[in-house]
Coordinates of C-alpha atoms in Angstrom, one line a residue:
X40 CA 34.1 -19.2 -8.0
X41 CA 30.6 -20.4 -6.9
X42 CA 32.1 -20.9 -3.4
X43 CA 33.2 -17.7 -3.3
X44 CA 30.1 -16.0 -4.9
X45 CA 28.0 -18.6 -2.0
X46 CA 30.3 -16.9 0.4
X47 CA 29.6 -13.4 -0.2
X48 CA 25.8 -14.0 -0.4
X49 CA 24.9 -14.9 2.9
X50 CA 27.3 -13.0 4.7
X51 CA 25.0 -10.4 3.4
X52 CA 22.4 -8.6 6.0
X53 CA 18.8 -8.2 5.8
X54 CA 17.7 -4.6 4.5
X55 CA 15.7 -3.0 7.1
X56 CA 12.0 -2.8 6.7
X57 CA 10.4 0.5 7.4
X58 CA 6.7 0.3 7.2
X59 CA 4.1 3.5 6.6
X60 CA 0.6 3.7 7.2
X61 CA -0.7 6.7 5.5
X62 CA -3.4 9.0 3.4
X63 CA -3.1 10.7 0.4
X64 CA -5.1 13.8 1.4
X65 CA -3.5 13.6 5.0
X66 CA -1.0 17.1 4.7
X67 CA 1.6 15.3 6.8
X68 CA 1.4 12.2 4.8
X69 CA 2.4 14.3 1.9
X70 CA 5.5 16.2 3.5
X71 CA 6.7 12.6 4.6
X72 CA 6.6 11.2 1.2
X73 CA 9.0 14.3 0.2
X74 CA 11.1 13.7 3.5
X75 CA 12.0 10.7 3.3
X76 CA 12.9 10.7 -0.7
X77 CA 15.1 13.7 0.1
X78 CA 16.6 12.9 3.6
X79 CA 16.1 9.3 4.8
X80 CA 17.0 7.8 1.6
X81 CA 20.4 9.5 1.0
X82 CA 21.3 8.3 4.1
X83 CA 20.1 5.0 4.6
X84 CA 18.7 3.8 1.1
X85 CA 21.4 1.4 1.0
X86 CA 20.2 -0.8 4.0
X87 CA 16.7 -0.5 4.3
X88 CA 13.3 -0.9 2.0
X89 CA 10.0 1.4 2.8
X90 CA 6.6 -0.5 2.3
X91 CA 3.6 1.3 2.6
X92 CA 0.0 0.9 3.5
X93 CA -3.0 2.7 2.3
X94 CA -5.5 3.6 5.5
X95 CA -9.5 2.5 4.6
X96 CA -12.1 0.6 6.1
X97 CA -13.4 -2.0 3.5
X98 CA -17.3 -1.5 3.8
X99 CA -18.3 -4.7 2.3
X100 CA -15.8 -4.8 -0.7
X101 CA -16.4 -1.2 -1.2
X102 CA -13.0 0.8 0.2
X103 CA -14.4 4.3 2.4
X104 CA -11.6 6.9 2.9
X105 CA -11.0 9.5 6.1
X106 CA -11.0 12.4 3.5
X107 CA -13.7 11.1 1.0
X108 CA -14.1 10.0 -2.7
X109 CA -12.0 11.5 -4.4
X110 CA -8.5 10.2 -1.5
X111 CA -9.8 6.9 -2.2
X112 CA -9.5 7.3 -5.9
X113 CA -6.0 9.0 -4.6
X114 CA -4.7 6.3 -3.1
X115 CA -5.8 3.7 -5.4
X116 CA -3.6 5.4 -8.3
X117 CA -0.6 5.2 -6.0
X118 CA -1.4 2.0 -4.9
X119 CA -1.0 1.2 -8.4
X120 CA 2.3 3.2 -8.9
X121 CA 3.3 0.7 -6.0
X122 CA 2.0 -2.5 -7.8
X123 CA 3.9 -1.8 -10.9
X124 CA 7.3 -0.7 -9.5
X125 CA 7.5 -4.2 -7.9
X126 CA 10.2 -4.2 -5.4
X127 CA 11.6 -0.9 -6.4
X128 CA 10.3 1.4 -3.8
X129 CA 12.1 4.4 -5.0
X130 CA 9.8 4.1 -8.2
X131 CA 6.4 4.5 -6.4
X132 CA 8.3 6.9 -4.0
X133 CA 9.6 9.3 -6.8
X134 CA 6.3 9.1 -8.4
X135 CA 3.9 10.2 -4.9
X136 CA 6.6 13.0 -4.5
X137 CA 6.1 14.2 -8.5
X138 CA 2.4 14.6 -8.4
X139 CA 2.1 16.0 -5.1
X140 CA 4.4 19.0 -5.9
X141 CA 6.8 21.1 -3.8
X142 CA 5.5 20.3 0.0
X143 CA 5.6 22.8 2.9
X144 CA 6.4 22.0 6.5
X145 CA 2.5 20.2 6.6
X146 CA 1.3 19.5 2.8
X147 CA 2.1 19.6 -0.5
X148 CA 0.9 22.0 -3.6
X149 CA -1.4 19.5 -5.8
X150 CA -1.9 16.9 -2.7
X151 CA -5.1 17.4 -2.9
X152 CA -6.1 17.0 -6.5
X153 CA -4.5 13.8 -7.4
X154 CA -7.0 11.4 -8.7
X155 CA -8.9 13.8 -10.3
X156 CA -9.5 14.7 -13.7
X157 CA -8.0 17.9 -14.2
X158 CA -4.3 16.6 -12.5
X159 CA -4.3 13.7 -15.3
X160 CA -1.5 15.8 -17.4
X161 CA 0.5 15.9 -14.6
X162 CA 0.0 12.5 -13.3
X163 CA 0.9 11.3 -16.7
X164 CA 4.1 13.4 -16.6
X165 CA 5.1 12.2 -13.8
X166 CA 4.8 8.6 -14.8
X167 CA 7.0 8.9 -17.8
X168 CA 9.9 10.7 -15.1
X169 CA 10.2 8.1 -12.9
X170 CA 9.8 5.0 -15.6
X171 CA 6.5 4.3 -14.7
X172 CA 4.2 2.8 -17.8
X173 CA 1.3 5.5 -17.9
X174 CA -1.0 3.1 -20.2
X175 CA -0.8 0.6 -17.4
X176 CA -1.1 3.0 -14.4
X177 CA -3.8 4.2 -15.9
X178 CA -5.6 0.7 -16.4
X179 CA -5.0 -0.3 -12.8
X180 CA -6.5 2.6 -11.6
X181 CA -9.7 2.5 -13.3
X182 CA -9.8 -1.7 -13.5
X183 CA -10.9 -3.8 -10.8
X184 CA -6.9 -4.3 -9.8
X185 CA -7.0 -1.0 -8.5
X186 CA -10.2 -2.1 -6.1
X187 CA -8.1 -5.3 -4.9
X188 CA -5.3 -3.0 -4.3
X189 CA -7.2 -0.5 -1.9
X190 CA -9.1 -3.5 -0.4
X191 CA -6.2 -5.4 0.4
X192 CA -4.9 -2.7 2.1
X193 CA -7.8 -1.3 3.6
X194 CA -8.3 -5.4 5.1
X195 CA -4.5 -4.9 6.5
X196 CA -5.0 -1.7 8.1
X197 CA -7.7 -3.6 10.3
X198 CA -6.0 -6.1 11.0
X199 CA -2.8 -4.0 12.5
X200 CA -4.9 -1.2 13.7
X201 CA -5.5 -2.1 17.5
X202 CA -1.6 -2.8 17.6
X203 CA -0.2 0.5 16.5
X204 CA -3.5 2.5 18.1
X205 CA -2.6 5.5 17.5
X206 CA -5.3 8.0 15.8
X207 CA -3.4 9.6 12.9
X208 CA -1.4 9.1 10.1
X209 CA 0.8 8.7 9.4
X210 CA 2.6 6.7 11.2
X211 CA 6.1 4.6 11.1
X212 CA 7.6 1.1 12.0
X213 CA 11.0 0.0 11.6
X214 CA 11.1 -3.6 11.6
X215 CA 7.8 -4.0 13.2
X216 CA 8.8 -2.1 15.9
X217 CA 6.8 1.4 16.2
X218 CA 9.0 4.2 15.6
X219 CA 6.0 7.3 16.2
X220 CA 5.5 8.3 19.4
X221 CA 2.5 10.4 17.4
X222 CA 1.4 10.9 14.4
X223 CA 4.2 12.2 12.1
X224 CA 3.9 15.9 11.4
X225 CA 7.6 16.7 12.4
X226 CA 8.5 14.7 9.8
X227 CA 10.5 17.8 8.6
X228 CA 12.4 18.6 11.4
X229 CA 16.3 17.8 11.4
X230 CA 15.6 15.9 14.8
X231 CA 12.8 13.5 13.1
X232 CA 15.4 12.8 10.6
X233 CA 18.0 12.1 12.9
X234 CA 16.1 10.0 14.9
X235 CA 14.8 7.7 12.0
X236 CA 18.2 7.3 10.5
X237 CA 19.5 5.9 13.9
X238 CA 16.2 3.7 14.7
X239 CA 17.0 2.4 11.0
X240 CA 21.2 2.1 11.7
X241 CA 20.5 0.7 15.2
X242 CA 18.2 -2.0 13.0
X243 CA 21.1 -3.3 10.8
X244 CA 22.8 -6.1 11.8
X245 CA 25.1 -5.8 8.9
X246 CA 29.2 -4.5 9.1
X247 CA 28.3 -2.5 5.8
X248 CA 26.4 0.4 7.8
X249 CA 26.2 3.8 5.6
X250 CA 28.4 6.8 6.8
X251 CA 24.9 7.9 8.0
X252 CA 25.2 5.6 10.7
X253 CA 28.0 7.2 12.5
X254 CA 27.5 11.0 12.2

């Protein structure tokens, strides 16, 4: 039996790592977020993982933000939602697409008031929905954990910046290869989904491929 178990183990292949560098108050940052839960993971979910990256510059262990204040306290709550969901990135995806709201072809209905006061209620909803622990969101976010979150990524983004060097967000990787030609605002066009799906098939090395992968 364990030979067998052995066996089937590392004939398995390596889930594909797509990598996003984005903003929370970035209107096609928000659309992607909703894109990808509703197109890219029905079809490849099975063979690939998203990790994602919030853009800052750490000024001295205090995190600045394109859009301001209020993104940074945007993106440190869902760098939190990340943080807590571990390795399950459908959590922290669920939970950025719940509290932005219904998105349009470039943004999303609340996009631009998470982190503050008045979206709590709806923050907190959304927590409970997707089996996130809102006591313990809500303690990252305001604790210092929340700060090593956003500086650790902010750190990261400089480090990787003058490699992707493009000047918008977001932006995509598949297995450290860059998938955006530009920024990705077509990120809801049947064509960007297409072409993400293949770059993620084409970056299987496994026999298992979804039916995704031949369509």
């Amino acid at each position: 039996m364990m030979s067998v178990v052995f066996a089937a183990f590392a004939m398995a292949a390596p889930l594909v790592t797509v990598e996003t560098f984005t903003e929370s108050y970035c209107p096609c940052s928000g659309t992607f977020h909703s894109e990808y839960l509703n197109h890219i993971v029905p079809a490849v979910g099975s063979i690939s993982v998203l990790n994602r990256s919030w853009d800052g510059r750490n000024d001295n262990g205090t995190v600045k933000c394109f859009h301001g204040h209020h993104e940074c306290e945007a993106n440190t709550l869902q760098a939190c939602a990340q943080h807590l969901s571990g390795d399950n990135y459908i959590t922290w995806l669920n939970y950025t697409v719940c509290i932005n709201g219904p998105c349009k072809h470039v943004g999303c209905e609340h996009q631009y008031s998470v982190g503050d006061s008045d979206s709590l209620k709806r923050e907190e909803g959304c927590a409970t929905a997707v089996g996130l622990n809102w006591d313990d969101l809500n303690s990252c976010f305001k604790s210092d954990l929340g700060k090593q979150l956003l500086i650790k990524d902010a750190d990261y983004d400089k480090k990787v910046h003058e490699e992707y060097g493009l000047e918008g967000l977001p932006i995509v990787k598949v297995n450290g290869k860059m998938f955006s030609k530009f920024w990705d605002c077509d990120s809801f066009e049947s064509s960007y989904h297409s072409n993400l799906i293949k770059a993620i098939c084409d970056a299987y090395t496994g026999d298992d491929k979804p039916a995704a992968c031949s369509a």
